[in-house]
PDB file of C-alpha atoms in Angstrom:
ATOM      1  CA  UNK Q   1      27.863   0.818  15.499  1.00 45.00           C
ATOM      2  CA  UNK Q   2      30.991   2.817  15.480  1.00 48.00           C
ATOM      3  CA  UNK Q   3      33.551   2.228  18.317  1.00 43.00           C
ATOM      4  CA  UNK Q   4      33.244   5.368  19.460  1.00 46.00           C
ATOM      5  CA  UNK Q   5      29.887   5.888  20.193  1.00 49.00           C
ATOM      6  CA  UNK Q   6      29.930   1.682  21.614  1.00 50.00           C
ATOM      7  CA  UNK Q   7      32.298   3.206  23.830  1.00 46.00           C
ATOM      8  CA  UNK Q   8      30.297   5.677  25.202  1.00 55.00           C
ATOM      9  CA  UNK Q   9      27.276   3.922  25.680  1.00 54.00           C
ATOM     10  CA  UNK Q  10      29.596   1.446  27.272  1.00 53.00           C
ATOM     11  CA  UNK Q  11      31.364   3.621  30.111  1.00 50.00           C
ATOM     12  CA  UNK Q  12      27.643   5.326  31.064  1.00 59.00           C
ATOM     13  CA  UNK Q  13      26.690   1.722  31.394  1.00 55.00           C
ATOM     14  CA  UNK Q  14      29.650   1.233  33.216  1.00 54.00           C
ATOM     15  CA  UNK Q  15      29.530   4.477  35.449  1.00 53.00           C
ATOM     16  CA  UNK Q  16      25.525   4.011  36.182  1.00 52.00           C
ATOM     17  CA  UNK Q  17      25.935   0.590  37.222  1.00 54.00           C
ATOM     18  CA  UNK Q  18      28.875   1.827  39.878  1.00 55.00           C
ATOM     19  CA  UNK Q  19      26.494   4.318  40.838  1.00 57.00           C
ATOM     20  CA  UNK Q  20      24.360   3.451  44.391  1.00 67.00           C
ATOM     21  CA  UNK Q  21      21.365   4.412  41.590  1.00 78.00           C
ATOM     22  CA  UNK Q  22      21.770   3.786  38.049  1.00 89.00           C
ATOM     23  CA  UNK Q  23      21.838   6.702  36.217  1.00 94.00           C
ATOM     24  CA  UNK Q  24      18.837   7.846  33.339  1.00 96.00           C
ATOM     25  CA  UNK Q  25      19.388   8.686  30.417  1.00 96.00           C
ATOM     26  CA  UNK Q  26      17.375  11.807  28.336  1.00 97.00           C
ATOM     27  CA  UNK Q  27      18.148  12.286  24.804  1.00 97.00           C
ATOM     28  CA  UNK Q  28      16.278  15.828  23.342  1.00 97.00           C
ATOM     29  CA  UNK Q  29      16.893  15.800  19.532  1.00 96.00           C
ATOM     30  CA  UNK Q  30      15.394  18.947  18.007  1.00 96.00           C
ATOM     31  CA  UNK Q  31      14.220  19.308  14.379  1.00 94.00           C
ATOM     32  CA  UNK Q  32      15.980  21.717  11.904  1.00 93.00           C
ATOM     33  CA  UNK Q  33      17.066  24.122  14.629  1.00 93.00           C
ATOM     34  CA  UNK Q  34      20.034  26.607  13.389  1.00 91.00           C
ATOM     35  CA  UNK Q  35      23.221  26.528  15.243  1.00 89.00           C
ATOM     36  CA  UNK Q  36      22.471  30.219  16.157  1.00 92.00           C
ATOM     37  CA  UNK Q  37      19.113  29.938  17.167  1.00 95.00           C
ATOM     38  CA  UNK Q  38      19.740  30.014  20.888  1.00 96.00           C
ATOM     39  CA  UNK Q  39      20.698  32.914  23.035  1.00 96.00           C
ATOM     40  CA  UNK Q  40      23.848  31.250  24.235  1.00 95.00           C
ATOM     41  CA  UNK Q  41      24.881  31.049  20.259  1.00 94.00           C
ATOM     42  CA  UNK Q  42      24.686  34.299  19.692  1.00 92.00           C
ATOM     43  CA  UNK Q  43      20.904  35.192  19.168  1.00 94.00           C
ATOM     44  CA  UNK Q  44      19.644  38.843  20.513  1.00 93.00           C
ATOM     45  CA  UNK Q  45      15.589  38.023  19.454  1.00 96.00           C
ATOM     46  CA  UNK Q  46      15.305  34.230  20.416  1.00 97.00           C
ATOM     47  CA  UNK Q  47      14.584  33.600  24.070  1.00 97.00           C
ATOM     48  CA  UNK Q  48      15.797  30.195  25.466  1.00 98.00           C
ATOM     49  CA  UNK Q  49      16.905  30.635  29.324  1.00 98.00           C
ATOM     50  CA  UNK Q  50      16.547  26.710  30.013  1.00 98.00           C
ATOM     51  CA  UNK Q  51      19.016  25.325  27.569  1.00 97.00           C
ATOM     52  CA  UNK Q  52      21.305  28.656  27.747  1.00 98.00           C
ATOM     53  CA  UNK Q  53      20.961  26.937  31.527  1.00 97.00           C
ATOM     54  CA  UNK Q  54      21.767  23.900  30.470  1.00 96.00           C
ATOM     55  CA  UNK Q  55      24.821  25.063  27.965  1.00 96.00           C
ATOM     56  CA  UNK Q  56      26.132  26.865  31.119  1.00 96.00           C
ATOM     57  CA  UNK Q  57      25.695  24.002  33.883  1.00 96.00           C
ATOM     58  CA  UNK Q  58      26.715  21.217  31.494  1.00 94.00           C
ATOM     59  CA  UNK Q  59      29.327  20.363  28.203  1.00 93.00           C
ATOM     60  CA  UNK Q  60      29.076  21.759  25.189  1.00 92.00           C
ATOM     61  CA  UNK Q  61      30.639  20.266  22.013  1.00 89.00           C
ATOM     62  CA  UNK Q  62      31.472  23.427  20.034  1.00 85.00           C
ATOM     63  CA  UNK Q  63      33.467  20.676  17.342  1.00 88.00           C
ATOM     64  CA  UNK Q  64      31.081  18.416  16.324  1.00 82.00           C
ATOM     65  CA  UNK Q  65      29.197  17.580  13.055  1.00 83.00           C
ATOM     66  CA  UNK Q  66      26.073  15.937  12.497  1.00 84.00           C
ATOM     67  CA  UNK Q  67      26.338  12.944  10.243  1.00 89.00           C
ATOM     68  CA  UNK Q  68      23.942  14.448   7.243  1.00 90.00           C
ATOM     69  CA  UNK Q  69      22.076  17.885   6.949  1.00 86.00           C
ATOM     70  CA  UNK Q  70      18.777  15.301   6.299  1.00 87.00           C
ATOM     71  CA  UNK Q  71      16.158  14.225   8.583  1.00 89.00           C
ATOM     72  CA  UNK Q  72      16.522  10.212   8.188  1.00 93.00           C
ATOM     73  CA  UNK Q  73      19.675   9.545   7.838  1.00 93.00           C
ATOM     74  CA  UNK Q  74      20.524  12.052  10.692  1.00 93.00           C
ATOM     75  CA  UNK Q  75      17.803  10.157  12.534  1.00 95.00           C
ATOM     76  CA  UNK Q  76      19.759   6.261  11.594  1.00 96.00           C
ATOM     77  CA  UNK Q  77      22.657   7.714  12.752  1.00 96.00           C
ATOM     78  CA  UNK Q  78      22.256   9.087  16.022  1.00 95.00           C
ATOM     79  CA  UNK Q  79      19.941   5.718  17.306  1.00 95.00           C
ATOM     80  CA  UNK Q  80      23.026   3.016  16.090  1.00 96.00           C
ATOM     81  CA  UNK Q  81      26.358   5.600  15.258  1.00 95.00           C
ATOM     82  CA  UNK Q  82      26.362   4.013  12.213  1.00 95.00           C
ATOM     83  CA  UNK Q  83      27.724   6.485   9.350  1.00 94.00           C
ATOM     84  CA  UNK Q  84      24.077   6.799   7.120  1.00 92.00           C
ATOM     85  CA  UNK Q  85      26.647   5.405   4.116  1.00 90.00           C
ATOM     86  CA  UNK Q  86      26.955   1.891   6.256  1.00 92.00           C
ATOM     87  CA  UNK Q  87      23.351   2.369   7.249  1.00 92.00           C
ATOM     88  CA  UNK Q  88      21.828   2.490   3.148  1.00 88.00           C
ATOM     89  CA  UNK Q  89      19.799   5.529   5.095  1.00 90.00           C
ATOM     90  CA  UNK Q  90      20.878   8.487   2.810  1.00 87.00           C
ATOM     91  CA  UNK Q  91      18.097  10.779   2.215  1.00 85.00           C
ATOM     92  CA  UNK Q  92      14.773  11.526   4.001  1.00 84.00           C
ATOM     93  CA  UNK Q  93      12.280   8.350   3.624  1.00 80.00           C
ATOM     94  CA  UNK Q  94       9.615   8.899   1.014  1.00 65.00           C
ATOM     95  CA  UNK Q  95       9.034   6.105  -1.154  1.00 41.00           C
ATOM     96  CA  UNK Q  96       7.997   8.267  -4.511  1.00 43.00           C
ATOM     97  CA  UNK Q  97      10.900  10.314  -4.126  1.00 46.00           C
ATOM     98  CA  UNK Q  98      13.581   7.524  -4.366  1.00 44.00           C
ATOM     99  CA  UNK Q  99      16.645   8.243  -6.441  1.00 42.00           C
ATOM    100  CA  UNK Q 100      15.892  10.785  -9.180  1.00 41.00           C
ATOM    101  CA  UNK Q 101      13.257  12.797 -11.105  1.00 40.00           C
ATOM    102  CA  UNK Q 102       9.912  12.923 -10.086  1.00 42.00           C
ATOM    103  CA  UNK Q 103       7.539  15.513 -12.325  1.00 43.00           C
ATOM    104  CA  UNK Q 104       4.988  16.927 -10.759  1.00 41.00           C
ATOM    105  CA  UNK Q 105       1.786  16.393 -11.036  1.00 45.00           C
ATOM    106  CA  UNK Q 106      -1.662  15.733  -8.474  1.00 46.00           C
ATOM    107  CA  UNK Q 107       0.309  13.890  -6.044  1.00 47.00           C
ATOM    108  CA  UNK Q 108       3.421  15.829  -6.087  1.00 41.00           C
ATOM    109  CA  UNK Q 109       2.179  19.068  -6.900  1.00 40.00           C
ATOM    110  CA  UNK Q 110       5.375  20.662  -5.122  1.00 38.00           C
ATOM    111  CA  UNK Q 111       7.587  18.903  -8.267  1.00 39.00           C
ATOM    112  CA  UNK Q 112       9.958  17.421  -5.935  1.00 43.00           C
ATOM    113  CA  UNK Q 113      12.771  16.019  -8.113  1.00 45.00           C
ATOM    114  CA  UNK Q 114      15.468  14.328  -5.641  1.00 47.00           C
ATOM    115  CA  UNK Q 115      18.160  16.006  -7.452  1.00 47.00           C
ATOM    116  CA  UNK Q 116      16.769  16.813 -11.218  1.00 53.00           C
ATOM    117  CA  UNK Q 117      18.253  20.111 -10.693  1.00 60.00           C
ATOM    118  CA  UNK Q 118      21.327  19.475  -8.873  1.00 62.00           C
ATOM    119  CA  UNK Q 119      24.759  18.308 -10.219  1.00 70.00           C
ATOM    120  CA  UNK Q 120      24.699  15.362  -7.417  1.00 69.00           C
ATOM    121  CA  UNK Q 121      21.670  13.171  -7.938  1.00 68.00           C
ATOM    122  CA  UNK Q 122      20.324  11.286  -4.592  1.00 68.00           C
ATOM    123  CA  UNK Q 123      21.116   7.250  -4.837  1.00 72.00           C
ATOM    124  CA  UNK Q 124      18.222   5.099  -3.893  1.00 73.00           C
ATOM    125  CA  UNK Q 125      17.620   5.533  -0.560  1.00 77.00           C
ATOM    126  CA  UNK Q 126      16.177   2.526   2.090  1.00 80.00           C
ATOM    127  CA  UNK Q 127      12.618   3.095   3.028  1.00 83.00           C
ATOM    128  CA  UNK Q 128      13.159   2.021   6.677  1.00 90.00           C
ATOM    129  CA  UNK Q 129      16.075   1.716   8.904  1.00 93.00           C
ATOM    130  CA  UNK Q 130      16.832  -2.197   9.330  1.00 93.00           C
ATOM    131  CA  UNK Q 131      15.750  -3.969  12.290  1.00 92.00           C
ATOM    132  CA  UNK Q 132      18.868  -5.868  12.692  1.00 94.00           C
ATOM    133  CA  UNK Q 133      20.575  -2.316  13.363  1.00 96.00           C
ATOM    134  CA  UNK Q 134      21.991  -2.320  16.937  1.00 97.00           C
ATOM    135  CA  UNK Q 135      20.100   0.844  18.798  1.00 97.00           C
ATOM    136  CA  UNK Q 136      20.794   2.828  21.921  1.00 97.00           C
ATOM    137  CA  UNK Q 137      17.587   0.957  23.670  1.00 97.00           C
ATOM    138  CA  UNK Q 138      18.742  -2.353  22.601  1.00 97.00           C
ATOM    139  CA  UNK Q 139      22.341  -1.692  23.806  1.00 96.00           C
ATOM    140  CA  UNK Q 140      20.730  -0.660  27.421  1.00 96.00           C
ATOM    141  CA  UNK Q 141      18.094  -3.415  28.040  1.00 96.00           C
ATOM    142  CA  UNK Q 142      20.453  -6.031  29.451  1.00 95.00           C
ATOM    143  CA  UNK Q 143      21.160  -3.894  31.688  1.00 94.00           C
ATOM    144  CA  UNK Q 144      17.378  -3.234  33.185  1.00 95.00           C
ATOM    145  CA  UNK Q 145      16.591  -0.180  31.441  1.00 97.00           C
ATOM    146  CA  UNK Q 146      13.054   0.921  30.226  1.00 98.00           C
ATOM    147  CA  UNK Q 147      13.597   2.494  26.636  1.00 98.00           C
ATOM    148  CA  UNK Q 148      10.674   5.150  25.441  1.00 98.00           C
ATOM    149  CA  UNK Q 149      10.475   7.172  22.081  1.00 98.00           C
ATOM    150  CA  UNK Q 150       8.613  10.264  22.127  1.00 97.00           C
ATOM    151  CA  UNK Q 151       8.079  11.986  18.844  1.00 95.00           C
ATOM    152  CA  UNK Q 152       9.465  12.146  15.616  1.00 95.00           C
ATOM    153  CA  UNK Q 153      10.957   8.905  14.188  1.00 94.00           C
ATOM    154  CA  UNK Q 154      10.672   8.741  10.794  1.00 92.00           C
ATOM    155  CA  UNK Q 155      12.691   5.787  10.178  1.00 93.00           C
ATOM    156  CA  UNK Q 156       9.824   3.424   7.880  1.00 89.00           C
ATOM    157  CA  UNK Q 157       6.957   2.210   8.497  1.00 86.00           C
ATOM    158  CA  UNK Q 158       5.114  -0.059  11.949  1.00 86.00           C
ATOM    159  CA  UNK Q 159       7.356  -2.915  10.963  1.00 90.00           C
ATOM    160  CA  UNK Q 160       9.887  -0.460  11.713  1.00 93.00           C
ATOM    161  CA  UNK Q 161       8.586   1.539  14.365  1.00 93.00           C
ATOM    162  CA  UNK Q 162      10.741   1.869  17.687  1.00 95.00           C
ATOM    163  CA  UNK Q 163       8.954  -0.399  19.894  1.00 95.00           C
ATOM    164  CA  UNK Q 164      11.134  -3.207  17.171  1.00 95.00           C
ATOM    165  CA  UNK Q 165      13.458  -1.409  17.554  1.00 96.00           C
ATOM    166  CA  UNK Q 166      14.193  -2.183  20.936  1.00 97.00           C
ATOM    167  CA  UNK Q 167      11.678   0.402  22.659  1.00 98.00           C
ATOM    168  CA  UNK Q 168       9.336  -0.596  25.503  1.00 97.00           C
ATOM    169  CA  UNK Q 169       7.077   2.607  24.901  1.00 96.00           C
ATOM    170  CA  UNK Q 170       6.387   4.667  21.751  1.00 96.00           C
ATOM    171  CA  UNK Q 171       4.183   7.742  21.475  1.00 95.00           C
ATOM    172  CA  UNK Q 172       4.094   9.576  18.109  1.00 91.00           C
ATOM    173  CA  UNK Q 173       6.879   7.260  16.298  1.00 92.00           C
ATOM    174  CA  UNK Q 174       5.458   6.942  13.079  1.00 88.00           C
ATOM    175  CA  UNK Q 175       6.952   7.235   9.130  1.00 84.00           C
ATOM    176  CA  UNK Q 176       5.506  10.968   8.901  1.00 82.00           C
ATOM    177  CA  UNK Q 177       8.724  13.593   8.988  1.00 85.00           C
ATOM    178  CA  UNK Q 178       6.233  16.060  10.333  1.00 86.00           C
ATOM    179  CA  UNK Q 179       2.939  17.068  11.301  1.00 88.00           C
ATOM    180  CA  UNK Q 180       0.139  18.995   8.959  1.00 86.00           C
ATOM    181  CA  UNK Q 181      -0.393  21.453  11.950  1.00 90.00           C
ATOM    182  CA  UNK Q 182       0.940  21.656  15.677  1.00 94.00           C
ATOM    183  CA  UNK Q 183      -2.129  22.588  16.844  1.00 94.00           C
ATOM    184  CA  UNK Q 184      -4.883  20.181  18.072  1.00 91.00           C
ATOM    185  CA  UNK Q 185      -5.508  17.406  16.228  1.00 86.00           C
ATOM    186  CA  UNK Q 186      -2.321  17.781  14.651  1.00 86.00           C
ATOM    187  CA  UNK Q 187      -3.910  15.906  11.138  1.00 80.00           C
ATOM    188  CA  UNK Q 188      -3.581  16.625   7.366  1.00 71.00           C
ATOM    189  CA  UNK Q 189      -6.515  15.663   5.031  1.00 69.00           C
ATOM    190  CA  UNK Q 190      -3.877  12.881   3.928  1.00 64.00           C
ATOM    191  CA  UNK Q 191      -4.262  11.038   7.311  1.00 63.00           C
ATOM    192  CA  UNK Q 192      -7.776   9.856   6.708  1.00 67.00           C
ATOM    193  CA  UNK Q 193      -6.628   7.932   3.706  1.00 67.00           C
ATOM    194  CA  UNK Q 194      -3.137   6.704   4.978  1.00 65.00           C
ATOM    195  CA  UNK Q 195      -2.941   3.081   5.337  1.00 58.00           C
ATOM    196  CA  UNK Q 196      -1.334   2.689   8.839  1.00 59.00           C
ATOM    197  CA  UNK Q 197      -4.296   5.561   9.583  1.00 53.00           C
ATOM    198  CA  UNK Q 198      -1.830   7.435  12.132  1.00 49.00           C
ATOM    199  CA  UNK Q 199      -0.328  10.933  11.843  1.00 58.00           C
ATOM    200  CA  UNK Q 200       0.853  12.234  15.541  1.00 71.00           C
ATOM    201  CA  UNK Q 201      -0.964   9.728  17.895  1.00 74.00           C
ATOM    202  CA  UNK Q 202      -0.461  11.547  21.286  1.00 85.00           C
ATOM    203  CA  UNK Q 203      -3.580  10.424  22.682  1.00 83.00           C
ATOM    204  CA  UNK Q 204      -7.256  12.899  23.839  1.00 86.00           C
ATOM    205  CA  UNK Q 205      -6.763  16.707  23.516  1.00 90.00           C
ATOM    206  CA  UNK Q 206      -8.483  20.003  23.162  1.00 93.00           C
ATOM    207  CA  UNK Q 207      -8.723  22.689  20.397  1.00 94.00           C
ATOM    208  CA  UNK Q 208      -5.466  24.594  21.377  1.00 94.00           C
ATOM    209  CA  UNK Q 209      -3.533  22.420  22.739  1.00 96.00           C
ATOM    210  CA  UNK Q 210       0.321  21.862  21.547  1.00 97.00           C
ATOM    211  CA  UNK Q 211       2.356  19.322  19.867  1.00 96.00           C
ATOM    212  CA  UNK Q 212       5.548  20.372  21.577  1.00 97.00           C
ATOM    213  CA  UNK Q 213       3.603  20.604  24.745  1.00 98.00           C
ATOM    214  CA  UNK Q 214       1.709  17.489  24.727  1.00 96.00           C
ATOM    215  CA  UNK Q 215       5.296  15.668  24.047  1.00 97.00           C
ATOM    216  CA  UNK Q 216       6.537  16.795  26.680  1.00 98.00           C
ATOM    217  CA  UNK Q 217       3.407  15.662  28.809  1.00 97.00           C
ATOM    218  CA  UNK Q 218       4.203  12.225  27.862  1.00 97.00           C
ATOM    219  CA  UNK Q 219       7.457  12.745  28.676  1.00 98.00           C
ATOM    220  CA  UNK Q 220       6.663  13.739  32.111  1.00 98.00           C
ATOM    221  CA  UNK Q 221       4.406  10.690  32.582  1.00 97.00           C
ATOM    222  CA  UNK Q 222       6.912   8.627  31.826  1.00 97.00           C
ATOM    223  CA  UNK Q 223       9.587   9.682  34.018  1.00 98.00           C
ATOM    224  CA  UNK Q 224       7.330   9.799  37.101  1.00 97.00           C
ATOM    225  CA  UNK Q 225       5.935   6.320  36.067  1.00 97.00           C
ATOM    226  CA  UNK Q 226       9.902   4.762  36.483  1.00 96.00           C
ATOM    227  CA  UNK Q 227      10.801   5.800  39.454  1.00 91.00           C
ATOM    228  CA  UNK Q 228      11.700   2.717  40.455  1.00 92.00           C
ATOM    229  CA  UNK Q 229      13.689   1.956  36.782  1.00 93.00           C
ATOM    230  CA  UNK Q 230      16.380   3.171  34.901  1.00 96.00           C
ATOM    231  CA  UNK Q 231      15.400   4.212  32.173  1.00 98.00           C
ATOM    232  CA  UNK Q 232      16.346   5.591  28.569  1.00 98.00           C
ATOM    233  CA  UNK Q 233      13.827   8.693  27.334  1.00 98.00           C
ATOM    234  CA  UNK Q 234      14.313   9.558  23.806  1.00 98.00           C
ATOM    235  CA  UNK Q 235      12.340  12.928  23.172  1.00 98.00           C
ATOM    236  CA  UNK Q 236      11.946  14.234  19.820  1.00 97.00           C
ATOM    237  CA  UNK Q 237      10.662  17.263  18.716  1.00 97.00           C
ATOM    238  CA  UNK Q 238       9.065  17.939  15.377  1.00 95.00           C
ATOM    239  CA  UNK Q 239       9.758  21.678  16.803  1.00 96.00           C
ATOM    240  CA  UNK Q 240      10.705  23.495  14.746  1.00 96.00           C
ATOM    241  CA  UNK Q 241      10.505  21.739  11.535  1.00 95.00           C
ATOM    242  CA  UNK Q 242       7.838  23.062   9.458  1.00 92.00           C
ATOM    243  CA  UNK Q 243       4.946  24.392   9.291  1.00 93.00           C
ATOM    244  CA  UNK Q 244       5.707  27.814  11.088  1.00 97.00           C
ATOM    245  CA  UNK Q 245       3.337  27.736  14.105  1.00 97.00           C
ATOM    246  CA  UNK Q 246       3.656  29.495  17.160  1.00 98.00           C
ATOM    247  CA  UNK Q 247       1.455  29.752  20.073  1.00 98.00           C
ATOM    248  CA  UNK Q 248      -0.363  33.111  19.910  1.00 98.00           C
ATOM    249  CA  UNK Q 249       0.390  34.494  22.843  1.00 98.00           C
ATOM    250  CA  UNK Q 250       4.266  33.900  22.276  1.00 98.00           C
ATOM    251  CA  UNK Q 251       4.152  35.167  18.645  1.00 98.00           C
ATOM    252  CA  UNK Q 252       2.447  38.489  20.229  1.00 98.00           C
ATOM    253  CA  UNK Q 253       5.473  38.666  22.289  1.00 98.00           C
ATOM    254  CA  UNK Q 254       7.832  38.411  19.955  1.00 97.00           C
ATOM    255  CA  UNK Q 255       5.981  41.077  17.162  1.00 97.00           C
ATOM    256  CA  UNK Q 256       6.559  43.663  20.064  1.00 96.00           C
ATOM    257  CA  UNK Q 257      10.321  42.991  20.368  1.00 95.00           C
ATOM    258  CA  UNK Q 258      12.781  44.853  17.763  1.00 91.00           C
ATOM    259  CA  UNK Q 259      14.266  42.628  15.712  1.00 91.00           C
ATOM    260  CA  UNK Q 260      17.724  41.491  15.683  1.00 85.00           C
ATOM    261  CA  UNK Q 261      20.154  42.291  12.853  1.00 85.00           C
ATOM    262  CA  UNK Q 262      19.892  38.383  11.766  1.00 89.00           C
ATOM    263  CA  UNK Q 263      16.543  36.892  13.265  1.00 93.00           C
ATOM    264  CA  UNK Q 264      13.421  38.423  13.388  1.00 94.00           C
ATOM    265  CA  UNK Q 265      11.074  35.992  12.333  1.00 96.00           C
ATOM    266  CA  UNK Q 266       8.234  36.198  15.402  1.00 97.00           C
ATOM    267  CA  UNK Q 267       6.251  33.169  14.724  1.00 98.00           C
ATOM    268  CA  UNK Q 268       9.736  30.692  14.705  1.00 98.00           C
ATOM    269  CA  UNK Q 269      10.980  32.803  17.938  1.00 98.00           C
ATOM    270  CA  UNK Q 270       7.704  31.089  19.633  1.00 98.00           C
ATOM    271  CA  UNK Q 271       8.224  28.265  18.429  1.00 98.00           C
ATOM    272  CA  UNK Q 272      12.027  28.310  19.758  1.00 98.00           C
ATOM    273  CA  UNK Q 273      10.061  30.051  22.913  1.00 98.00           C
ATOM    274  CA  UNK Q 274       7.844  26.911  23.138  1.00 98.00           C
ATOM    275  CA  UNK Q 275      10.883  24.385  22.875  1.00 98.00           C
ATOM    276  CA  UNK Q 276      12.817  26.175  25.284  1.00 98.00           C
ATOM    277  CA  UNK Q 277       9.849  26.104  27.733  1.00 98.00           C
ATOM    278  CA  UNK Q 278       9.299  22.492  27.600  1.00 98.00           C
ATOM    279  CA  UNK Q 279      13.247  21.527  27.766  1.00 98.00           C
ATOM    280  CA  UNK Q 280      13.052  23.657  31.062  1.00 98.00           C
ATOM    281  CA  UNK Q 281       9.317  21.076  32.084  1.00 98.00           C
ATOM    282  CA  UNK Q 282      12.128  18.095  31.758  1.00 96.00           C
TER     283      UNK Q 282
END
C-alpha cells in the first residue's frame, strides 16, 4: 500500500474513532463514466442533480489521475493503493487474452488481440488480485468495522472474491467485468455453462427490474441493517459500462431533449439518469 493512501485510511480511522460515533465509510466507484459526463463537468444533455449536489456540498479533486484507463488494474489499485505495476494487475482479467495475439475464431469471434495491432504489446497480466494484498476492509476490521462489496469486482475468480479479501458481505462480486443485460435476469447464454455458474447474483427479481437499481437495494439493506456498526460500503456500479441500456421511460426523456453540441446519446443519458438517481437513494 502506498504511504499516502495508508495515511489516509489512517487519520479517518483516527478521526472516527475521536468521534462520539465512528464515522462510515461509502465508496461509489462508477464504470467507464467520462470526466464530462455530469452536469457539474460541463454537460448541457446529462441530468445528474444528486452528485452535482454532492460536487457542490463536498471536495472535489479537479488534479487527480486514476492509476490505469483499465478496469482491473484500476480496480487493484483503488482496494490496496498499490500502483497496478507493484500489484502484477496490468490489464483487464481474462485468461485467453493474456499477453499477445489471440486470432479469432468461435470463442473469440470479436478477434481480440491484446495488442497485435498496437506498437505496445500487453505483458502477461495476473488472473486475480493476490490475497496477501492489504485492502481497505482489511485495514478497517481491527477497528470494528463491517466491510460489504456491492457490485462489480472483477479481480479473479471465488478464491479471490472479496469476502477473502477481507469483506464480511458480498453481493454481485464475481470475475465477470460486466453483465450480458441490465435488465432482469441480468444473464448471457455463457452463464449456464460457466463453471463458478454465477453472472450478477443479486438475489429474486421481476422482468424489468434494474441492475443499477437492485444494487442500490442491497445497498440500502445494508446500511439500515448496521445501525449499530461502523461500517465500510463499497458500491460498484457496472453503470455505465457496456451494453447501452437505459430504462425506457428515461431514454423517452432524453429522445425529446435537443441534444447538446458534445452528448446526445439518449440511451447512455438514462443510464447516467439511472446512476444519478440511485447515488441520490444513498
Amino acid at each position: 500500500m502506498t504511504t499516502s493512501l495508508r495515511l489516509l485510511v489512517l487519520l479517518s480511522l483516527c478521526v472516527s474513532l475521536q468521534a462520539a460515533k465512528p464515522l462510515n465509510f461509502v465508496l461509489i466507484l462508477v464504470d467507464d463514466l467520462g470526466w464530462m459526463d455530469l452536469s457539474c463537468q460541463g454537460s448541457k444533455y446529462f441530468e445528474t442533480p444528486h452528485l452535482d449536489r454532492l460536487a457542490s456540498e463536498g471536495m472535489r479533486f479537479t488534479d487527480a489521475y486514476a492509476a490505469c484507463a483499465v478496469c482491473s488494474p484500476t480496480r487493484a489499485a483503488v482496494q490496496t493503493g498499490r500502483y497496478p505495476g507493484r500489484l502484477g494487475v496490468t490489464d483487464w482479467m481474462r485468461s485467453r487474452f493474456q499477453g499477445g495475439a489471440i486470432p479469432a475464431d468461435k470463442k473469440n469471434p470479436s478477434g481480440y488481440t491484446g495488442g497485435r495491432n498496437r506498437k505496445l504489446l500487453v505483458p502477461k497480466n495476473a488472473l486475480w488480485m493476490e490475497s496477501s494484498e492489504v485492502t481497505i476492509a482489511e485495514l478497517l476490521k481491527p477497528a470494528g468495522y463491517v466491510s460489504c462489496h456491492i457490485g462489480k469486482w472483477h479481480l479473479g475468480r471465488a478464491a479471490f472474491y472479496p469476502e477473502a479479501q477481507g469483506f464480511d458481505v458480498n453481493v454481485g462480486g464475481t470475475y465477470w467485468g460486466a453483465p450480458a443485460t441490465f435488465f432482469h435476469p441480468f444473464r448471457g447464454p455463457w452463464s449456464k455453462t460457466d463453471p463458478e455458474l454465477r453472472y450478477v447474483p443479486v438475489g429474486t427479481g421481476k422482468p424489468g427490474d434494474y441492475l443499477t437499481d437492485k444494487l442500490t437495494d442491497h445497498a440500502l439493506q445494508f446500511i439500515d441493517q448496521q445501525q449499530a456498526n461502523p461500517f465500510f460500503l463499497s458500491l460498484w456500479f457496472h453503470t455505465v459500462h457496456t451494453p447501452i441500456e437505459g430504462k425506457p421511460k428515461l431514454v423517452q426523456h432524453f429522445q425529446a431533449k435537443k441534444p447538446g453540441k458534445i452528448h446526445n446519446h439518449c440511451d447512455y443519458a438514462a443510464m447516467v439518469a439511472s446512476l444519478d438517481e440511485n447515488v441520490g437513494r444513498i
